[in-house]
Amino acid sequence: GGGPLGEPRAHNQITALTDPSAIDLRSDTVTRPTPAMRLAISEAIVGDDVFGDDPSVKELEAFASRMFEKAAAVFCPSGTMANLMAIMAHCDARGSEVIVGSDNHIIMYEQGGIATMAGVMPRTVPTQKVPDDQTPVGGISLAAIEQSIRADDQHFPATKLVCLENTHNLCGGSVLPTEYVDSVGTLCRQKGLKLHVDGARIFNAATVLGVSVARLCKAADTVSVCLSKGLASPIGSLLIGPEDLIRRARRHRKVLGGG
C-alpha cells in the first residue's frame, strides 16, 4: 500500500496535489483543465440537458458525432456509465450475452454493472498477452470470438455484442491496430452481432497509429470516449453511434442517474 521509497500513499497524493514540480503518474485521470479550458467553462452558455436545451452539450455532441463520422452522440458523467449505456442499448433483452476480453475494463473495473444493472451475461475470452500474427496484445482472437458465439438454442443466452478496449489499460496501454478492429467488425457483421469499442483513450491509439478516430472506429457500431483523462476535462464521457441506438442509450442514461 505504500508509494515510492515506502512512503504512505496518502502522503504521495497530498504531495502530488500541492507540489507543482511533482509528476503524478497514478493515472491520466488526474489531469487538470488548462487556464483556457477553465475560462471556457466559466463563460459557457448552459441549460438543462435532459430537456435538450443546453447549447454547450448539444454542440459537444454534434462535434463528436462529426469527428467520429457517426450519426449521433450523448454526453454522460463517466466512461463506466457510457459503456453500460452502450451495452444496455445493444442488448435490449435481459439474458443477452456479450463477448468481451477477460482483462477488459468492463470486466475488471466496472463493478459488474453489465450483470447487476443491465441483466446481461458476460462471456469472457482470454485477453491476448503475447502478440501473434493475427491478434495484437490487448485484443481477443477472432477464433475465440467465433467459438464463443452461442447457437440459436433455448438453453443458451443470445449473443448480441462484442466489446473491445482501445487502448487497453491492463495491457500497458497497448494499441489495437486499425486492421484488427476492422477484422473484428467484419466478423460481427457476418454473424449478425454488433461491435462496441471502449475507447476511453481512443485518441491515444489514433495518435500512435497516425489515423483519424473516425477511421480507427469505422468498423465499430458504438464507441465510448473519455474526456477526463488525457484530454484534461474535469468530468465527462461520450457515447457515439447510430441515431436510434443513441436515443435508447439516452433513456438508459436517465435511469442510471446521468441525466
Tab-separated table of C-alpha atoms in Angstrom:
chain	number	residue	atom	x	y	z
A	1	GLY	CA	0.000	0.000	0.000
A	2	GLY	CA	2.992	2.327	0.087
A	3	GLY	CA	4.349	4.618	-2.588
A	4	PRO	CA	7.903	5.196	-3.780
A	5	LEU	CA	10.567	4.574	-1.124
A	6	GLY	CA	7.907	3.163	1.164
A	7	GLU	CA	6.163	6.489	1.732
A	8	PRO	CA	2.476	6.192	2.661
A	9	ARG	CA	0.160	6.533	-0.332
A	10	ALA	CA	-1.818	9.356	1.282
A	11	HIS	CA	1.379	11.387	1.618
A	12	ASN	CA	2.135	10.865	-2.067
A	13	GLN	CA	-1.349	12.016	-3.021
A	14	ILE	CA	-1.002	15.194	-0.984
A	15	THR	CA	2.432	15.880	-2.460
A	16	ALA	CA	1.102	15.419	-5.979
A	17	LEU	CA	-1.659	17.937	-5.310
A	18	THR	CA	0.440	20.602	-3.594
A	19	ASP	CA	3.910	20.395	-5.172
A	20	PRO	CA	3.877	21.902	-8.683
A	21	SER	CA	7.144	20.155	-9.516
A	22	ALA	CA	5.706	16.687	-8.760
A	23	ILE	CA	4.821	14.441	-11.698
A	24	ASP	CA	1.743	12.437	-10.751
A	25	LEU	CA	1.822	9.078	-12.519
A	26	ARG	CA	-1.040	7.417	-10.652
A	27	SER	CA	-3.384	7.829	-13.598
A	28	ASP	CA	-4.179	10.131	-16.508
A	29	THR	CA	-7.442	10.803	-14.664
A	30	VAL	CA	-5.557	13.319	-12.501
A	31	THR	CA	-5.043	15.689	-15.432
A	32	ARG	CA	-6.362	19.203	-14.789
A	33	PRO	CA	-8.054	21.730	-17.065
A	34	THR	CA	-5.805	24.332	-18.665
A	35	PRO	CA	-6.431	28.042	-17.940
A	36	ALA	CA	-8.112	28.361	-21.346
A	37	MET	CA	-10.426	25.458	-20.509
A	38	ARG	CA	-11.307	26.975	-17.143
A	39	LEU	CA	-12.165	30.246	-18.872
A	40	ALA	CA	-14.323	28.463	-21.423
A	41	ILE	CA	-16.118	26.622	-18.608
A	42	SER	CA	-16.810	29.839	-16.721
A	43	GLU	CA	-18.219	31.519	-19.828
A	44	ALA	CA	-20.170	28.561	-21.217
A	45	ILE	CA	-23.832	29.018	-22.033
A	46	VAL	CA	-25.684	26.324	-20.108
A	47	GLY	CA	-29.183	24.901	-19.868
A	48	ASP	CA	-30.999	21.711	-18.887
A	49	ASP	CA	-29.554	18.817	-20.857
A	50	VAL	CA	-32.474	16.479	-20.049
A	51	PHE	CA	-34.851	18.993	-21.648
A	52	GLY	CA	-32.444	19.220	-24.580
A	53	ASP	CA	-31.780	22.918	-24.163
A	54	ASP	CA	-28.143	23.000	-23.045
A	55	PRO	CA	-26.453	24.520	-26.112
A	56	SER	CA	-22.929	23.652	-24.932
A	57	VAL	CA	-23.752	19.957	-24.515
A	58	LYS	CA	-25.591	19.864	-27.842
A	59	GLU	CA	-22.623	21.489	-29.558
A	60	LEU	CA	-20.238	18.973	-27.946
A	61	GLU	CA	-22.374	16.000	-29.025
A	62	ALA	CA	-22.663	17.302	-32.586
A	63	PHE	CA	-18.914	17.971	-32.749
A	64	ALA	CA	-18.129	14.450	-31.520
A	65	SER	CA	-20.504	12.755	-33.947
A	66	ARG	CA	-18.917	14.673	-36.848
A	67	MET	CA	-15.393	13.851	-35.672
A	68	PHE	CA	-16.157	10.127	-35.452
A	69	GLU	CA	-18.357	10.160	-38.583
A	70	LYS	CA	-21.269	8.598	-36.710
A	71	ALA	CA	-24.854	9.820	-36.650
A	72	ALA	CA	-25.229	10.890	-33.014
A	73	ALA	CA	-23.615	11.202	-29.592
A	74	VAL	CA	-24.717	11.534	-25.972
A	75	PHE	CA	-22.790	13.093	-23.089
A	76	CYS	CA	-22.656	11.361	-19.707
A	77	PRO	CA	-20.698	11.710	-16.452
A	78	SER	CA	-18.271	8.783	-16.765
A	79	GLY	CA	-16.774	6.142	-19.011
A	80	THR	CA	-18.257	3.393	-16.871
A	81	MET	CA	-21.718	4.826	-17.487
A	82	ALA	CA	-21.037	5.247	-21.208
A	83	ASN	CA	-20.061	1.577	-21.536
A	84	LEU	CA	-23.079	0.442	-19.548
A	85	MET	CA	-25.418	2.616	-21.604
A	86	ALA	CA	-23.997	1.076	-24.774
A	87	ILE	CA	-24.421	-2.478	-23.517
A	88	MET	CA	-27.991	-1.793	-22.357
A	89	ALA	CA	-28.873	-0.226	-25.703
A	90	HIS	CA	-27.354	-3.047	-27.757
A	91	CYS	CA	-28.701	-5.834	-25.520
A	92	ASP	CA	-32.302	-4.764	-25.142
A	93	ALA	CA	-33.447	-8.200	-23.906
A	94	ARG	CA	-32.397	-9.404	-20.465
A	95	GLY	CA	-30.355	-12.573	-20.688
A	96	SER	CA	-28.437	-11.395	-23.751
A	97	GLU	CA	-24.720	-12.159	-23.862
A	98	VAL	CA	-21.651	-10.036	-24.583
A	99	ILE	CA	-18.280	-11.415	-25.715
A	100	VAL	CA	-15.507	-9.446	-24.020
A	101	GLY	CA	-11.843	-9.845	-23.122
A	102	SER	CA	-11.083	-11.256	-19.677
A	103	ASP	CA	-8.927	-8.254	-18.732
A	104	ASN	CA	-11.090	-5.525	-20.248
A	105	HIS	CA	-12.074	-2.560	-18.086
A	106	ILE	CA	-15.736	-3.541	-18.474
A	107	ILE	CA	-14.981	-6.800	-16.667
A	108	MET	CA	-12.311	-5.707	-14.188
A	109	TYR	CA	-13.250	-2.212	-13.029
A	110	GLU	CA	-16.940	-1.516	-13.593
A	111	GLN	CA	-18.368	-3.385	-10.600
A	112	GLY	CA	-20.159	-5.986	-12.670
A	113	GLY	CA	-22.728	-3.457	-13.838
A	114	ILE	CA	-23.113	-5.398	-17.071
A	115	ALA	CA	-24.818	-8.118	-14.989
A	116	THR	CA	-26.229	-6.299	-11.962
A	117	MET	CA	-27.680	-3.302	-13.808
A	118	ALA	CA	-28.161	-4.473	-17.392
A	119	GLY	CA	-29.087	-8.114	-16.777
A	120	VAL	CA	-26.563	-9.118	-19.429
A	121	MET	CA	-24.322	-12.198	-19.342
A	122	PRO	CA	-20.627	-11.520	-19.963
A	123	ARG	CA	-18.834	-14.276	-21.866
A	124	THR	CA	-15.148	-13.646	-21.264
A	125	VAL	CA	-12.439	-14.893	-23.581
A	126	PRO	CA	-8.704	-14.591	-22.815
A	127	THR	CA	-7.159	-11.200	-23.444
A	128	GLN	CA	-4.104	-11.578	-25.680
A	129	LYS	CA	-0.919	-11.023	-23.659
A	130	VAL	CA	1.655	-12.003	-26.312
A	131	PRO	CA	1.201	-10.829	-29.906
A	132	ASP	CA	0.868	-13.303	-32.745
A	133	ASP	CA	0.264	-12.959	-36.465
A	134	GLN	CA	-3.476	-12.414	-36.046
A	135	THR	CA	-4.165	-10.951	-32.588
A	136	PRO	CA	-2.471	-7.907	-31.048
A	137	VAL	CA	-1.761	-7.528	-27.348
A	138	GLY	CA	-4.974	-6.359	-25.688
A	139	GLY	CA	-7.167	-7.949	-28.328
A	140	ILE	CA	-9.143	-11.183	-28.363
A	141	SER	CA	-8.637	-13.713	-31.106
A	142	LEU	CA	-11.153	-13.942	-33.918
A	143	ALA	CA	-11.226	-17.698	-33.460
A	144	ALA	CA	-12.132	-17.285	-29.782
A	145	ILE	CA	-14.851	-14.795	-30.659
A	146	GLU	CA	-16.354	-17.122	-33.254
A	147	GLN	CA	-16.180	-20.127	-30.925
A	148	SER	CA	-17.963	-18.126	-28.196
A	149	ILE	CA	-20.987	-17.195	-30.298
A	150	ARG	CA	-23.954	-19.155	-28.990
A	151	ALA	CA	-26.057	-21.414	-31.162
A	152	ASP	CA	-29.706	-20.479	-31.543
A	153	ASP	CA	-30.892	-22.749	-28.753
A	154	GLN	CA	-33.419	-22.027	-25.996
A	155	HIS	CA	-30.946	-23.300	-23.396
A	156	PHE	CA	-28.429	-20.546	-24.161
A	157	PRO	CA	-28.300	-16.776	-23.752
A	158	ALA	CA	-28.409	-14.921	-27.063
A	159	THR	CA	-25.083	-13.466	-28.207
A	160	LYS	CA	-25.628	-9.841	-29.198
A	161	LEU	CA	-22.395	-7.875	-28.839
A	162	VAL	CA	-18.586	-7.941	-28.899
A	163	CYS	CA	-16.627	-5.404	-26.842
A	164	LEU	CA	-13.033	-4.301	-27.472
A	165	GLU	CA	-10.872	-1.859	-25.485
A	166	ASN	CA	-8.546	0.530	-27.314
A	167	THR	CA	-6.084	1.429	-25.888
A	168	HIS	CA	-6.004	-1.488	-23.443
A	169	ASN	CA	-5.396	-0.375	-19.876
A	170	LEU	CA	-4.247	-3.617	-18.238
A	171	CYS	CA	-2.001	-4.458	-21.184
A	172	GLY	CA	0.149	-1.394	-20.630
A	173	GLY	CA	-1.828	0.927	-22.862
A	174	SER	CA	-1.399	-1.354	-25.879
A	175	VAL	CA	-2.955	-0.184	-29.136
A	176	LEU	CA	-5.321	-2.263	-31.257
A	177	PRO	CA	-4.396	-1.655	-34.928
A	178	THR	CA	-6.994	-0.444	-37.399
A	179	GLU	CA	-6.795	-3.653	-39.422
A	180	TYR	CA	-7.572	-5.753	-36.356
A	181	VAL	CA	-10.593	-3.649	-35.381
A	182	ASP	CA	-11.780	-3.894	-38.994
A	183	SER	CA	-11.460	-7.685	-38.921
A	184	VAL	CA	-13.495	-7.944	-35.710
A	185	GLY	CA	-16.130	-5.673	-37.222
A	186	THR	CA	-16.299	-7.844	-40.345
A	187	LEU	CA	-16.756	-10.968	-38.234
A	188	CYS	CA	-19.505	-9.280	-36.219
A	189	ARG	CA	-21.403	-8.298	-39.355
A	190	GLN	CA	-21.080	-11.801	-40.753
A	191	LYS	CA	-22.524	-13.251	-37.550
A	192	GLY	CA	-25.228	-10.639	-37.005
A	193	LEU	CA	-23.535	-9.098	-33.958
A	194	LYS	CA	-22.721	-5.516	-33.002
A	195	LEU	CA	-19.298	-4.141	-32.019
A	196	HIS	CA	-18.692	-1.686	-29.179
A	197	VAL	CA	-15.276	-0.125	-28.600
A	198	ASP	CA	-14.418	1.073	-25.111
A	199	GLY	CA	-12.372	3.986	-26.407
A	200	ALA	CA	-11.651	5.736	-23.127
A	201	ARG	CA	-8.217	6.578	-24.558
A	202	ILE	CA	-9.029	6.237	-28.263
A	203	PHE	CA	-7.230	9.487	-29.097
A	204	ASN	CA	-4.002	7.964	-27.761
A	205	ALA	CA	-4.464	5.000	-30.107
A	206	ALA	CA	-5.245	7.213	-33.096
A	207	THR	CA	-2.155	9.336	-32.408
A	208	VAL	CA	0.125	6.290	-32.232
A	209	LEU	CA	-1.334	4.821	-35.430
A	210	GLY	CA	-1.405	8.127	-37.292
A	211	VAL	CA	-5.051	7.735	-38.304
A	212	SER	CA	-8.229	9.637	-37.526
A	213	VAL	CA	-10.524	8.373	-34.782
A	214	ALA	CA	-13.223	8.089	-37.445
A	215	ARG	CA	-11.098	5.663	-39.458
A	216	LEU	CA	-9.982	3.720	-36.387
A	217	CYS	CA	-13.606	3.266	-35.245
A	218	LYS	CA	-15.197	2.849	-38.664
A	219	ALA	CA	-15.991	-0.819	-38.051
A	220	ALA	CA	-17.494	-0.171	-34.609
A	221	ASP	CA	-21.203	0.363	-34.156
A	222	THR	CA	-20.588	2.390	-30.990
A	223	VAL	CA	-17.581	3.870	-29.230
A	224	SER	CA	-17.244	5.416	-25.777
A	225	VAL	CA	-14.755	8.248	-25.309
A	226	CYS	CA	-13.422	9.664	-22.043
A	227	LEU	CA	-12.918	13.430	-21.864
A	228	SER	CA	-11.443	13.458	-18.357
A	229	LYS	CA	-8.209	11.554	-18.952
A	230	GLY	CA	-5.547	12.803	-21.353
A	231	LEU	CA	-7.959	15.423	-22.704
A	232	ALA	CA	-7.975	17.005	-19.205
A	233	SER	CA	-11.679	17.811	-18.917
A	234	PRO	CA	-12.819	17.883	-15.267
A	235	ILE	CA	-15.586	15.329	-15.974
A	236	GLY	CA	-17.422	13.504	-18.681
A	237	SER	CA	-17.547	10.913	-21.424
A	238	LEU	CA	-19.374	10.490	-24.715
A	239	LEU	CA	-21.114	7.552	-26.327
A	240	ILE	CA	-21.165	7.822	-30.115
A	241	GLY	CA	-23.051	5.735	-32.653
A	242	PRO	CA	-26.250	5.356	-34.719
A	243	GLU	CA	-29.117	7.728	-34.010
A	244	ASP	CA	-31.648	5.106	-32.922
A	245	LEU	CA	-29.211	3.416	-30.554
A	246	ILE	CA	-28.061	6.713	-29.045
A	247	ARG	CA	-31.707	7.608	-28.467
A	248	ARG	CA	-32.126	4.388	-26.463
A	249	ALA	CA	-28.840	4.999	-24.644
A	250	ARG	CA	-30.040	8.459	-23.629
A	251	ARG	CA	-33.060	6.864	-21.950
A	252	HIS	CA	-30.753	4.464	-20.117
A	253	ARG	CA	-28.609	7.410	-19.010
A	254	LYS	CA	-31.643	8.787	-17.193
A	255	VAL	CA	-32.361	5.612	-15.211
A	256	LEU	CA	-28.643	5.291	-14.367
A	257	GLY	CA	-28.688	8.749	-12.802
A	258	GLY	CA	-26.753	10.546	-15.539
A	259	GLY	CA	-29.433	12.977	-16.674
